CSV table of C-alpha atoms in Angstrom, one decimal:
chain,number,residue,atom,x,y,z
A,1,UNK,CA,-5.3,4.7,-3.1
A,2,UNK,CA,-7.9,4.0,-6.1
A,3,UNK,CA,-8.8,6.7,-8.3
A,4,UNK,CA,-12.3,5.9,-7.1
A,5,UNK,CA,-11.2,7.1,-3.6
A,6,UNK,CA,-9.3,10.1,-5.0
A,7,UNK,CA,-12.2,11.2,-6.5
A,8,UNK,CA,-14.3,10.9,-3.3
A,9,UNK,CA,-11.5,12.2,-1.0
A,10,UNK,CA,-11.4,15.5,-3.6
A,11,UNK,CA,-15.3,16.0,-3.0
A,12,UNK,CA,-14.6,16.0,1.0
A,13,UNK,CA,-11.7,18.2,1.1
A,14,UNK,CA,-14.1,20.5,-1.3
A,15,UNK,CA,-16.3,20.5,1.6
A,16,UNK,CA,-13.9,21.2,4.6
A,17,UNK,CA,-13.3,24.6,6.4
A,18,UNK,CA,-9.6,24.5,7.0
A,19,UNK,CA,-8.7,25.8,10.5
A,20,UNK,CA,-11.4,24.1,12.0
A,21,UNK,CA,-10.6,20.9,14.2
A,22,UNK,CA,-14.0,19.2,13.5
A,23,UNK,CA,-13.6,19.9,9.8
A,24,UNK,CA,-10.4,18.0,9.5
A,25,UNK,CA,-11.1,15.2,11.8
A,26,UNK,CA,-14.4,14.5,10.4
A,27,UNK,CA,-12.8,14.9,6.3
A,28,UNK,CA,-10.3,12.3,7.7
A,29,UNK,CA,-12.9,9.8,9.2
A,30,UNK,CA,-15.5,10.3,6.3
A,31,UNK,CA,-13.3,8.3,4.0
A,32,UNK,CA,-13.3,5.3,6.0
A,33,UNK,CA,-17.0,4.8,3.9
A,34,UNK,CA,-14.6,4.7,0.7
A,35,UNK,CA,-12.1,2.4,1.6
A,36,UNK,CA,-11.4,-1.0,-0.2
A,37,UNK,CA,-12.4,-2.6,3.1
A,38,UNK,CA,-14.9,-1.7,5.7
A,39,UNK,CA,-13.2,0.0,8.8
A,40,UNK,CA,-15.7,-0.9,11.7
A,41,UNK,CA,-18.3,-2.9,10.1
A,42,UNK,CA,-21.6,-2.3,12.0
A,43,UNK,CA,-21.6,-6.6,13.2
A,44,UNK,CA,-18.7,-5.6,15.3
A,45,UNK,CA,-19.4,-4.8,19.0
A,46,UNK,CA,-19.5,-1.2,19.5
A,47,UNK,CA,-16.5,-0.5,21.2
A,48,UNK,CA,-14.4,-2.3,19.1
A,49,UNK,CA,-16.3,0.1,16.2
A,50,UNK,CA,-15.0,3.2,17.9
A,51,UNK,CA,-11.5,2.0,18.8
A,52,UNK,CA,-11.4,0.6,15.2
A,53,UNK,CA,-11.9,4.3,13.5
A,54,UNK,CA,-9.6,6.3,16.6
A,55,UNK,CA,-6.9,4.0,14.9
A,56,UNK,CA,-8.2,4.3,11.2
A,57,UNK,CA,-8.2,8.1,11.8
A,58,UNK,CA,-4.5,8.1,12.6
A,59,UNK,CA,-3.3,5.8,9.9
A,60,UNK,CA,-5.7,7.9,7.1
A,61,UNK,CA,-3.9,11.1,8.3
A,62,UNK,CA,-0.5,9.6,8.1
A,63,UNK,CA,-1.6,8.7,4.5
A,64,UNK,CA,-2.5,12.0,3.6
A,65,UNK,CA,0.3,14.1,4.9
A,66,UNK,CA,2.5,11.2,2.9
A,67,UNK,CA,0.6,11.4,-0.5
A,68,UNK,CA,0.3,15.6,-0.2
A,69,UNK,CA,-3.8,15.3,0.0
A,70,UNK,CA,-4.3,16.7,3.4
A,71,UNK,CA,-7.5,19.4,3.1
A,72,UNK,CA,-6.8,22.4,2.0
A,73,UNK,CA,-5.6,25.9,3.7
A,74,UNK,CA,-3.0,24.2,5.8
A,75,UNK,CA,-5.5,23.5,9.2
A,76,UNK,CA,-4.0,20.1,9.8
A,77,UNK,CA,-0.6,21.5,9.8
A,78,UNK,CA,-1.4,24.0,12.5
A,79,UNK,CA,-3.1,21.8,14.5
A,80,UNK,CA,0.2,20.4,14.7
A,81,UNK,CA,1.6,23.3,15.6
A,82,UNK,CA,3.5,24.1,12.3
A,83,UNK,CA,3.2,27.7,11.1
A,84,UNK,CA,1.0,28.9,8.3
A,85,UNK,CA,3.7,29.4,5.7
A,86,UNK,CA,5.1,25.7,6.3
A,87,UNK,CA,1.1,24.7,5.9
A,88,UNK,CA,1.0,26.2,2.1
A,89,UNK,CA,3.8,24.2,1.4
A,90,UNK,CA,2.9,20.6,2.6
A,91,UNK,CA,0.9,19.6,-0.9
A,92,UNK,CA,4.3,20.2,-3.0
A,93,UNK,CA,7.1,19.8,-1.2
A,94,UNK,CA,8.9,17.0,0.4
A,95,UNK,CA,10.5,19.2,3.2
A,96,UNK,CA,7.1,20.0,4.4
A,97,UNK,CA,6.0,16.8,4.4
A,98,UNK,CA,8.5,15.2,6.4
A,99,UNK,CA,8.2,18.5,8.8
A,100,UNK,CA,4.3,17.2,9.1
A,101,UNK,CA,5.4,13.8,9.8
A,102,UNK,CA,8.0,14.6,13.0
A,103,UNK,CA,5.1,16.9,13.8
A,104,UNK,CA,3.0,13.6,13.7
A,105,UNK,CA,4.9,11.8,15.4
A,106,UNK,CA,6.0,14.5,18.5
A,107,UNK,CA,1.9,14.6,18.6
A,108,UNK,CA,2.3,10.7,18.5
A,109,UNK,CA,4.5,10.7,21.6
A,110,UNK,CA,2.3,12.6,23.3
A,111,UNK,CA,-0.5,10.2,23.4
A,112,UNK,CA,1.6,7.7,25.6
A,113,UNK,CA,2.5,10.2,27.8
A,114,UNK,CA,1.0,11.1,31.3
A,115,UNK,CA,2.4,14.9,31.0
A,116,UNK,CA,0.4,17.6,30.1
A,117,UNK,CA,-0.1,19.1,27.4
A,118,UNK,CA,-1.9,16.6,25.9
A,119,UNK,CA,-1.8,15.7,21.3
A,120,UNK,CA,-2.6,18.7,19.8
A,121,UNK,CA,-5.3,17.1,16.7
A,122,UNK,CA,-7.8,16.3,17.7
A,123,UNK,CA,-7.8,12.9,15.7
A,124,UNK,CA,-5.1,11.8,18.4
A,125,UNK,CA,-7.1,13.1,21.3
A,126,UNK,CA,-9.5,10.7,19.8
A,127,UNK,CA,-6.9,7.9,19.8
A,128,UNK,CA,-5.5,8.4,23.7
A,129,UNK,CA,-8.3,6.4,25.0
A,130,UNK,CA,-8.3,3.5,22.6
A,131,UNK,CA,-4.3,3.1,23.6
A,132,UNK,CA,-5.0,3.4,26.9
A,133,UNK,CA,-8.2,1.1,27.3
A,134,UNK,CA,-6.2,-1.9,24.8
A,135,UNK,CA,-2.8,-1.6,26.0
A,136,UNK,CA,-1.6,-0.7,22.7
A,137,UNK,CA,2.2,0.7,22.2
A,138,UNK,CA,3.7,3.4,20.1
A,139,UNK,CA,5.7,1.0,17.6
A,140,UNK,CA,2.5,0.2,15.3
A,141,UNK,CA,1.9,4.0,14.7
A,142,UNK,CA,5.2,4.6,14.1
A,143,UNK,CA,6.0,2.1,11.8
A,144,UNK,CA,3.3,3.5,10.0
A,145,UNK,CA,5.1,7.2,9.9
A,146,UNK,CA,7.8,5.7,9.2
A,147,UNK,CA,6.6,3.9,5.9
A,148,UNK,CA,5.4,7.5,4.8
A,149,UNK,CA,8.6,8.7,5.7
A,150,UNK,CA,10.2,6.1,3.2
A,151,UNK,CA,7.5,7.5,0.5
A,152,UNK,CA,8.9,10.5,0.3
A,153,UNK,CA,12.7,9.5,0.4
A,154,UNK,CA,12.2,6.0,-1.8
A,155,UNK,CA,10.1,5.4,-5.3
A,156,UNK,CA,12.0,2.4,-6.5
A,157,UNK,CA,12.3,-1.0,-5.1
A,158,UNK,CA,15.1,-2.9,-6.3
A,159,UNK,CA,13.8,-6.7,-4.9
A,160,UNK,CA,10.7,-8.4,-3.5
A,161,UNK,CA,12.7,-8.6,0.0
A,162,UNK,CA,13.1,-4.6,0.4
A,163,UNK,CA,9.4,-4.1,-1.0
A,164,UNK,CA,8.4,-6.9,1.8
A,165,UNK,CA,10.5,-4.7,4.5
A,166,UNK,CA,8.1,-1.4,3.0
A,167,UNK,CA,5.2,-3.8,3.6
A,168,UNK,CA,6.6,-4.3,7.4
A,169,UNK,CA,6.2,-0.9,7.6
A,170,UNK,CA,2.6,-0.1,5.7
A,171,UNK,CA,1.2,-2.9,6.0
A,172,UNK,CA,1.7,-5.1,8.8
A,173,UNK,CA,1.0,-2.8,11.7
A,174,UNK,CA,-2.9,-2.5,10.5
A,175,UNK,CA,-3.1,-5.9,11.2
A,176,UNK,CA,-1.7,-5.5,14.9
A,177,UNK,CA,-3.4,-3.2,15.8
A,178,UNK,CA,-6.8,-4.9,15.2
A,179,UNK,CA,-5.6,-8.3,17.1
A,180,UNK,CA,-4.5,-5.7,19.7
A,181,UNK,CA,-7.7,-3.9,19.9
A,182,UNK,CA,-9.9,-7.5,20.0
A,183,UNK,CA,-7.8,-8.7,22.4
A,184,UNK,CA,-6.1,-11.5,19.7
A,185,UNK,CA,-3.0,-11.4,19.5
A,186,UNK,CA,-0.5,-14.2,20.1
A,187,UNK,CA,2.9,-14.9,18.0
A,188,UNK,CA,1.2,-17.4,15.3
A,189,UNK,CA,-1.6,-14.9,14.8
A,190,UNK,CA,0.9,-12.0,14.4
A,191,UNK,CA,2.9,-14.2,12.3
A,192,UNK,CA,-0.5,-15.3,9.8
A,193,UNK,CA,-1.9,-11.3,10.1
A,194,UNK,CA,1.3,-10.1,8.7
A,195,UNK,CA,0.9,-12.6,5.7
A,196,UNK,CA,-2.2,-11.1,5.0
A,197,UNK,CA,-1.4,-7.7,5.2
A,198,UNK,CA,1.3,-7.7,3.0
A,199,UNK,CA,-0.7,-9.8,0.8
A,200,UNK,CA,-3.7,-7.0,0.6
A,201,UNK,CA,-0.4,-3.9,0.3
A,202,UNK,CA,0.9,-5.8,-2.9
A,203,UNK,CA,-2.4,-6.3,-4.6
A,204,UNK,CA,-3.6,-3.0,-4.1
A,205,UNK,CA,-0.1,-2.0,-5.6
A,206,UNK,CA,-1.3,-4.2,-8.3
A,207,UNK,CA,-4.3,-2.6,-8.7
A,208,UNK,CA,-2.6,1.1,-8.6
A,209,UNK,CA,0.6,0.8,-11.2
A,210,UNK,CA,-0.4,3.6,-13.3
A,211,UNK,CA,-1.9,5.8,-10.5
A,212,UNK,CA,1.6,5.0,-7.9
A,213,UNK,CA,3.4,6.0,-11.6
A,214,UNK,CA,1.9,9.3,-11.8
A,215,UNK,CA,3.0,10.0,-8.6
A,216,UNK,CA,6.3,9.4,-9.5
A,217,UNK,CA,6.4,5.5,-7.7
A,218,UNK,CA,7.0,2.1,-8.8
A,219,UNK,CA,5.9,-0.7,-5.9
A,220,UNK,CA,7.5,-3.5,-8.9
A,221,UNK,CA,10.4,-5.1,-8.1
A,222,UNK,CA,13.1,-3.6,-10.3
A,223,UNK,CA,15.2,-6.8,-10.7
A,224,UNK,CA,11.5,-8.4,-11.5
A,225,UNK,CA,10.6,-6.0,-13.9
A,226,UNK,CA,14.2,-6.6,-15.7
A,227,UNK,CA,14.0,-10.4,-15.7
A,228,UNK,CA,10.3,-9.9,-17.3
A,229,UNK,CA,12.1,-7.3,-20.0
A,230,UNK,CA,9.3,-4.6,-18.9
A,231,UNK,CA,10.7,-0.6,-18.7
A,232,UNK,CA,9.3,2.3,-16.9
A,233,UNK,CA,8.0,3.4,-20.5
A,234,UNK,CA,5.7,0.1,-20.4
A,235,UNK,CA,4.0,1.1,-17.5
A,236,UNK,CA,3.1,4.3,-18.7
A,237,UNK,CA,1.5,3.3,-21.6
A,238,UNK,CA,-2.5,3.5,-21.7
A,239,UNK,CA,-2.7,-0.6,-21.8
A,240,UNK,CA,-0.2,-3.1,-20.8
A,241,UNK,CA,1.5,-5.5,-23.3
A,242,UNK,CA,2.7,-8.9,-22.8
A,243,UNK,CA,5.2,-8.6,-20.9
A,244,UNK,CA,3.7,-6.2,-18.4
A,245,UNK,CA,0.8,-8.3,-18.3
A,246,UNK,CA,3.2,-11.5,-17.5
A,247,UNK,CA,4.9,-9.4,-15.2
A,248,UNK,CA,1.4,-8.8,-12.6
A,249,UNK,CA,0.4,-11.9,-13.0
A,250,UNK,CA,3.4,-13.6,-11.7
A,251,UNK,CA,3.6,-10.5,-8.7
A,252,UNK,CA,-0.2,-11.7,-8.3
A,253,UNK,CA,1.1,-15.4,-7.9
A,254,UNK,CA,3.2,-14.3,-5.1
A,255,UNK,CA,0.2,-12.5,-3.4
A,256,UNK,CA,-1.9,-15.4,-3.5
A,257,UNK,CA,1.2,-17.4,-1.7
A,258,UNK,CA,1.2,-15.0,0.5
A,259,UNK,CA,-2.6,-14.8,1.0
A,260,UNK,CA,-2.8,-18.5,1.5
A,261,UNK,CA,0.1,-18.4,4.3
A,262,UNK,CA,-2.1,-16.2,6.5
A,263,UNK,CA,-5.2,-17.3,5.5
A,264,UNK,CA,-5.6,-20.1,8.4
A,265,UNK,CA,-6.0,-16.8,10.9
A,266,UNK,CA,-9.1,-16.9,10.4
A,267,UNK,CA,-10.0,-20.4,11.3
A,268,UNK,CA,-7.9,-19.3,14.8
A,269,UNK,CA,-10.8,-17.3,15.9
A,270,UNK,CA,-14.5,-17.0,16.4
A,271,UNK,CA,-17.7,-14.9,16.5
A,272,UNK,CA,-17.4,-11.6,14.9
A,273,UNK,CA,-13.6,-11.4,14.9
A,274,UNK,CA,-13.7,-14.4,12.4
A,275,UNK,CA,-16.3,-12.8,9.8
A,276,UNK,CA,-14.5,-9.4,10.2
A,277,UNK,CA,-10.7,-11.4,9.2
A,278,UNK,CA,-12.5,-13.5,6.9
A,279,UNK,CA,-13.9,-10.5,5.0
A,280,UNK,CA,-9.9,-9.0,4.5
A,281,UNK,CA,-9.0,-11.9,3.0
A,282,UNK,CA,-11.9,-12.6,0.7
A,283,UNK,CA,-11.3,-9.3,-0.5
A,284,UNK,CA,-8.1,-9.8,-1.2
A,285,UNK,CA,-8.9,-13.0,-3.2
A,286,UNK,CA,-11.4,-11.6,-5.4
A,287,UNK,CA,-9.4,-8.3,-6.1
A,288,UNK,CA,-6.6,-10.9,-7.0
A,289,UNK,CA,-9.8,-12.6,-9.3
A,290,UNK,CA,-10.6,-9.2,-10.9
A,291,UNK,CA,-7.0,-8.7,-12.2
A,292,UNK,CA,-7.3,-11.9,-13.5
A,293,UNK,CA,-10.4,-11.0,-15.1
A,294,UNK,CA,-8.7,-8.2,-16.6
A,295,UNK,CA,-6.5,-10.6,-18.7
A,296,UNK,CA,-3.8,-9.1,-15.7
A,297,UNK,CA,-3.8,-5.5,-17.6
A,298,UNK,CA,-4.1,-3.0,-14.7
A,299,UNK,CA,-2.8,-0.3,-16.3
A,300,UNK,CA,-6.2,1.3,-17.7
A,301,UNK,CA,-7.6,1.7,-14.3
A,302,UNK,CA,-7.7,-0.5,-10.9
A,303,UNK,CA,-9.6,-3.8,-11.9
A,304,UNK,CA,-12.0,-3.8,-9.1
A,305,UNK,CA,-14.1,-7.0,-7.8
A,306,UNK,CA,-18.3,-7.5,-7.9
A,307,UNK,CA,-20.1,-7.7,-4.4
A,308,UNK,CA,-21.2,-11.0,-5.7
A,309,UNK,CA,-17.7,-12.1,-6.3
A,310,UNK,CA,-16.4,-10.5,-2.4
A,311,UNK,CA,-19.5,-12.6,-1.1
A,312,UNK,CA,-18.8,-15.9,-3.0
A,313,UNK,CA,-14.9,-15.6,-1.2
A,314,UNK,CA,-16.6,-14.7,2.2
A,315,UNK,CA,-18.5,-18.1,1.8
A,316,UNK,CA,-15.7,-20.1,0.8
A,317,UNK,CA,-13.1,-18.8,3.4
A,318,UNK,CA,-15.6,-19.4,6.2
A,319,UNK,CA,-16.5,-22.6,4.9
A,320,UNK,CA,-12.6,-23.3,4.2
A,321,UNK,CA,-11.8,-21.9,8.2
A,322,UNK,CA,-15.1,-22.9,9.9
């Protein structure tokens, strides 16, 4: 997550009564305005809008219990049905956070079940009838616990192949989920929406080096980081030197590879659906132009692209996929 959204995310929580249901689902679902890329744009039929934020809302609370920026007073937590005093701790510790996650997921499990009770948050009370009306299954949502999981256990990555298996995990079941809510899906389509996801998880990695270091997490290959000479003490310097700077630029390379892989997706569908993928991957393209831009130094802040830059990349990948 970008500072930017940090900053924003701080003002919300600010904002939020903490035991009351409402107040944390509509905390969660007000971010989706400060995302990288819009949720459920408004040219998208509407109930593809509202299935599109139920899942959003589940994958944004996942992200916060796993980054410690849930709201304040602990009112997720009970809604889970942890006590108060685990509640205080979920910000800090890494016991509570992993007790929030099983929480999650038990709620999780609840949701494709026909027994009563029915999920205790209300965010996946909002999420029952999107599963139920798309077909979707449980392994999406819990591949995205379990990356969060991973987040609290792992902060290194030794080679591009285990960061790609974190991506399987972060990345790829956003993309899924979408073909599964428009009704999309098919193996090649899987197989290009993956590309792209991963894509988009590494640049914004990219973008986030110093912010993922003060959090104690390196997303750069360690035996790429060797091979380009670059130390932890490189990254935490206020600008990047050569070697760091060589070091993105070649991870950025691997993006764009990655980018172009998937990239025929969106020439696989039509209407709506095909401005909405288009729009993921322009982004991803002119975020990859802005750390370009940036001479590939990321490590003062995010490098973030113009709108006139994300609408030139819309054209082209439309006219590219048309």
């Amino acid at each position: 997550m970008s500072r930017e959204n940090e900053r924003a995310r701080g003002a919300f929580l600010r904002r939020t009564a903490a035991g009351d249901g409402r107040d944390q689902t509509r905390t969660v679902l007000d971010q989706a305005a400060h995302e990288n890329f819009p949720v459920a744009p408004f040219f998208l039929p509407r109930a593809w809008r509202a299935d599109l934020m139920a899942v959003y809302g589940f994958a944004r609370l996942v992200d916060d219990i796993g980054d410690g920026d849930l709201a304040p007073g602990g009112g997720d937590a009970v809604l889970l049905g942890l006590d108060r005093a685990q509640a205080g701790e979920e910000a800090e510790s890494t016991a509570a956070r992993l007790a929030l996650l099983d929480a999650l997921e038990a709620d999780l499990a609840r949701v494709f079940s026909d027994r009563a009770p029915g999920p205790r948050h209300p965010l996946l009370r909002r999420l029952g009838p999107t599963v139920r009306r798309r077909g979707l299954t449980p392994e999406p949502f819990l591949g995205l616990i379990e990356a969060n999981r991973q987040d609290q256990r792992v902060s290194r990555y030794g080679t591009y192949d285990d960061l790609l298996a974190y991506c399987e995990l972060s990345a790829n079941p956003v993309g899924r989920l979408v073909l599964g809510i428009t009704g999309s899906s098919t193996p090649e389509r899987i197989r290009r929406s993956d590309a792209v996801c991963t894509a988009l998880q590494i640049i914004e990695h990219l973008q986030d080096v110093a912010e993922d270091l003060a959090r104690d997490r390196i997303y750069l290959p360690a035996e790429d980081m060797k091979r380009f000479g670059v130390g932890e003490a490189d990254l935490a310097a206020p600008r990047g030197g050569a070697s760091v700077r060589a070091l993105i630029a070649y991870e950025a390379e691997r993006a764009l590879e990655l980018l172009n892989e998937g990239t025929p997706l969106v020439g696989s569908v039509h209407g709506r659906l095909k401005l909405l993928l288009a729009g993921f991957v322009a982004g991803g393209r002119a975020a990859l132009q802005a750390v370009a831009a940036a001479g590939h130094d990321v490590l003062p802040g995010p490098p973030k692209p113009t709108k006139l830059s994300l609408l030139r990349e819309l054209g082209a990948t439309l006219r590219r996929e048309g």
